[in-house]
Amino acid sequence: MTVSASPLVERRRLRTELRQARQEAGLTQEAVAEQMDWSLSKLIRIETGAVGISTNDLTALLRLYNVKDRKRVRALVAQAREARRQTWWSKYRAVLAPTYFQYIEFETSASIIRTYETFVVPGLLQTEEYATAVTARNRFDPDPKTVKTLVEVRMKRQQLLLDRPNPPLLFFIVDEAVIRRLVGDKDLRQAQVEKLIRMADRPEVTIEIVPFSAGIHRGVIEDFSILEFGETDDNDVLYFEGSRMASFSRDETDEIALYRELFEEMRNLSLGPQGSRDYLIEVADTIRLRQKMHRFLSV
C-alpha cells in the first residue's frame, strides 16, 4: 500500500475496498447496518469516503465480510489509520469552507493539476500581497484576521506543494484579462508579474495565456481545476470555485472528460508556454518603463 499525503485520498481508496468486500460477501448496505447496529447513514458515509472509520469498527466490519487474509486486513487497518491522520491544514478547519478544506486534501495528493482562470491569478501563483488584496475584496465581510488566516493557508499550500521533492505537474491557463487587470494595479503588478515569470521557468509548471484575439470562446465564463492522481484506482476530481460558493464533481467520468477537452481547447487558443512567457516579459518591461517615467516626471 502506498501511503498518501492526504487522509481524504486514503478514505477514497478505503471506500472502494470496503464496498468491494461487502459485495463479495453478498450483503446489502441495509443488512450490514442492521448487523453492525449502525444507522444506514453511517455506513453510507463510510462507503462514500465522507468520514473515516475507527480501527475497532473496521475490524468488526471485516469479520462480518469474512475477510480473513491477514495481509489484506493489516493493509486496510493501516489505510484506515492514515485516513484519520491529522494534517497541517486540520487546525484551519474552523476558518476554511468545507469544500475548500476538501480541495486542499485532494490537492496535496494530486500528481497533475490543471487550472483555468478568467478573472484572477491562480492561487498557487499568487504573491502574498496579491492574495491579500484578492481575498479581502472577494469577501462580503473582510475581517482582517480571517483574511490573514486565509492568505496564510494559501502561502503554505504553495510552499509545501511546490518545494517538496516530488511536486505535481501544474498546468495553468489564464485569460489575458487576468494580466491586463493586474497591470492596472500599480501596487501589486510588478512583483506579481515577476513571480509568474519565475514560476513559468520551473520544470513542473506550465503557464499559458489566452489572448484577447481569441475572441469569444467556450471557456470565457468558466473557472475550474482538474486534479489527477497517480494511483489508477483514484478517479479524477473536477473543482469549481466562485465568489460565493465552490463545488466538486467526483466520479463523473463524462463531465470530467468534457472539461479535459475544454482545457485542451483553451491550450490550443493560447500563446503557448514560450509565447506566454515572452508576453509576461514584455508586460514586466512595460511596467518597469512606466515606473521610470513616473519617477522622472515626479522629479
PDB file of N, CA, C and O in Angstrom, residues 2 32 41 74 84 92 137 157 180 185 190 197 204 216 238 249 261 287 296:
ATOM      1  N   THR A   2       0.603   2.170  -0.872  1.00  0.00           N
ATOM      2  CA  THR A   2       1.314   3.438  -0.917  1.00  0.00           C
ATOM      3  C   THR A   2       0.612   4.441  -0.013  1.00  0.00           C
ATOM      4  O   THR A   2      -0.582   4.683  -0.141  1.00  0.00           O
ATOM      5  N   VAL A  32     -25.953  -4.825   6.401  1.00  0.00           N
ATOM      6  CA  VAL A  32     -24.730  -4.538   7.163  1.00  0.00           C
ATOM      7  C   VAL A  32     -25.038  -3.587   8.318  1.00  0.00           C
ATOM      8  O   VAL A  32     -24.602  -3.799   9.456  1.00  0.00           O
ATOM      9  N   SER A  41     -27.073   5.661   7.482  1.00  0.00           N
ATOM     10  CA  SER A  41     -26.309   6.834   7.028  1.00  0.00           C
ATOM     11  C   SER A  41     -24.838   6.722   7.406  1.00  0.00           C
ATOM     12  O   SER A  41     -23.966   7.177   6.666  1.00  0.00           O
ATOM     13  N   ARG A  74      -4.328  -6.230   7.575  1.00  0.00           N
ATOM     14  CA  ARG A  74      -3.316  -5.276   8.057  1.00  0.00           C
ATOM     15  C   ARG A  74      -3.236  -4.046   7.166  1.00  0.00           C
ATOM     16  O   ARG A  74      -3.106  -2.920   7.653  1.00  0.00           O
ATOM     17  N   ARG A  84      -7.469   8.815   9.063  1.00  0.00           N
ATOM     18  CA  ARG A  84      -7.896   9.619  10.214  1.00  0.00           C
ATOM     19  C   ARG A  84      -6.777  10.523  10.738  1.00  0.00           C
ATOM     20  O   ARG A  84      -6.928  11.189  11.751  1.00  0.00           O
ATOM     21  N   TYR A  92      -6.980  24.609  10.612  1.00  0.00           N
ATOM     22  CA  TYR A  92      -7.727  25.694   9.964  1.00  0.00           C
ATOM     23  C   TYR A  92      -9.176  25.312   9.661  1.00  0.00           C
ATOM     24  O   TYR A  92      -9.892  26.046   8.998  1.00  0.00           O
ATOM     25  N   ARG A 137     -11.058  41.567  -1.070  1.00  0.00           N
ATOM     26  CA  ARG A 137     -12.081  42.122  -1.955  1.00  0.00           C
ATOM     27  C   ARG A 137     -13.109  41.078  -2.382  1.00  0.00           C
ATOM     28  O   ARG A 137     -14.151  41.417  -2.928  1.00  0.00           O
ATOM     29  N   ARG A 157       0.151  26.420   1.260  1.00  0.00           N
ATOM     30  CA  ARG A 157      -0.131  25.498   0.158  1.00  0.00           C
ATOM     31  C   ARG A 157       0.968  25.589  -0.896  1.00  0.00           C
ATOM     32  O   ARG A 157       1.481  24.569  -1.360  1.00  0.00           O
ATOM     33  N   ARG A 180      -3.985  41.883 -17.784  1.00  0.00           N
ATOM     34  CA  ARG A 180      -4.275  43.287 -18.033  1.00  0.00           C
ATOM     35  C   ARG A 180      -4.865  43.958 -16.802  1.00  0.00           C
ATOM     36  O   ARG A 180      -4.576  45.117 -16.502  1.00  0.00           O
ATOM     37  N   ASP A 185      -3.113  47.712 -11.567  1.00  0.00           N
ATOM     38  CA  ASP A 185      -2.924  47.912 -10.127  1.00  0.00           C
ATOM     39  C   ASP A 185      -1.440  48.116  -9.846  1.00  0.00           C
ATOM     40  O   ASP A 185      -0.674  47.169  -9.717  1.00  0.00           O
ATOM     41  N   GLN A 190       4.090  44.674 -10.404  1.00  0.00           N
ATOM     42  CA  GLN A 190       5.464  44.280 -10.721  1.00  0.00           C
ATOM     43  C   GLN A 190       5.847  42.955 -10.056  1.00  0.00           C
ATOM     44  O   GLN A 190       6.317  42.022 -10.717  1.00  0.00           O
ATOM     45  N   ILE A 197       6.679  34.952 -14.067  1.00  0.00           N
ATOM     46  CA  ILE A 197       7.816  34.611 -14.931  1.00  0.00           C
ATOM     47  C   ILE A 197       8.702  33.575 -14.261  1.00  0.00           C
ATOM     48  O   ILE A 197       9.126  32.595 -14.883  1.00  0.00           O
ATOM     49  N   GLU A 204       8.231  21.921 -13.551  1.00  0.00           N
ATOM     50  CA  GLU A 204       6.947  21.262 -13.324  1.00  0.00           C
ATOM     51  C   GLU A 204       5.746  22.185 -13.570  1.00  0.00           C
ATOM     52  O   GLU A 204       4.594  21.769 -13.444  1.00  0.00           O
ATOM     53  N   ILE A 216     -14.535  35.477 -28.454  1.00  0.00           N
ATOM     54  CA  ILE A 216     -15.437  34.800 -27.523  1.00  0.00           C
ATOM     55  C   ILE A 216     -15.318  33.297 -27.758  1.00  0.00           C
ATOM     56  O   ILE A 216     -15.559  32.814 -28.856  1.00  0.00           O
ATOM     57  N   LEU A 238     -13.001  17.179 -10.379  1.00  0.00           N
ATOM     58  CA  LEU A 238     -13.251  18.456 -11.046  1.00  0.00           C
ATOM     59  C   LEU A 238     -13.734  19.444 -10.000  1.00  0.00           C
ATOM     60  O   LEU A 238     -14.655  19.146  -9.229  1.00  0.00           O
ATOM     61  N   SER A 249     -17.029  17.911  -8.556  1.00  0.00           N
ATOM     62  CA  SER A 249     -17.670  16.889  -9.373  1.00  0.00           C
ATOM     63  C   SER A 249     -16.742  15.701  -9.353  1.00  0.00           C
ATOM     64  O   SER A 249     -15.666  15.723  -9.933  1.00  0.00           O
ATOM     65  N   GLU A 261     -11.421  18.189 -22.361  1.00  0.00           N
ATOM     66  CA  GLU A 261     -11.449  18.641 -23.754  1.00  0.00           C
ATOM     67  C   GLU A 261     -11.456  20.166 -23.825  1.00  0.00           C
ATOM     68  O   GLU A 261     -10.764  20.763 -24.666  1.00  0.00           O
ATOM     69  N   ILE A 287       5.910  47.634 -17.419  1.00  0.00           N
ATOM     70  CA  ILE A 287       5.697  48.117 -16.051  1.00  0.00           C
ATOM     71  C   ILE A 287       6.923  48.880 -15.573  1.00  0.00           C
ATOM     72  O   ILE A 287       6.811  49.981 -15.003  1.00  0.00           O
ATOM     73  N   PHE A 296      10.663  59.929 -13.274  1.00  0.00           N
ATOM     74  CA  PHE A 296      11.260  61.046 -13.999  1.00  0.00           C
ATOM     75  C   PHE A 296      10.334  62.262 -13.972  1.00  0.00           C
ATOM     76  O   PHE A 296      10.791  63.400 -13.733  1.00  0.00           O
TER      77      PHE A 296
END
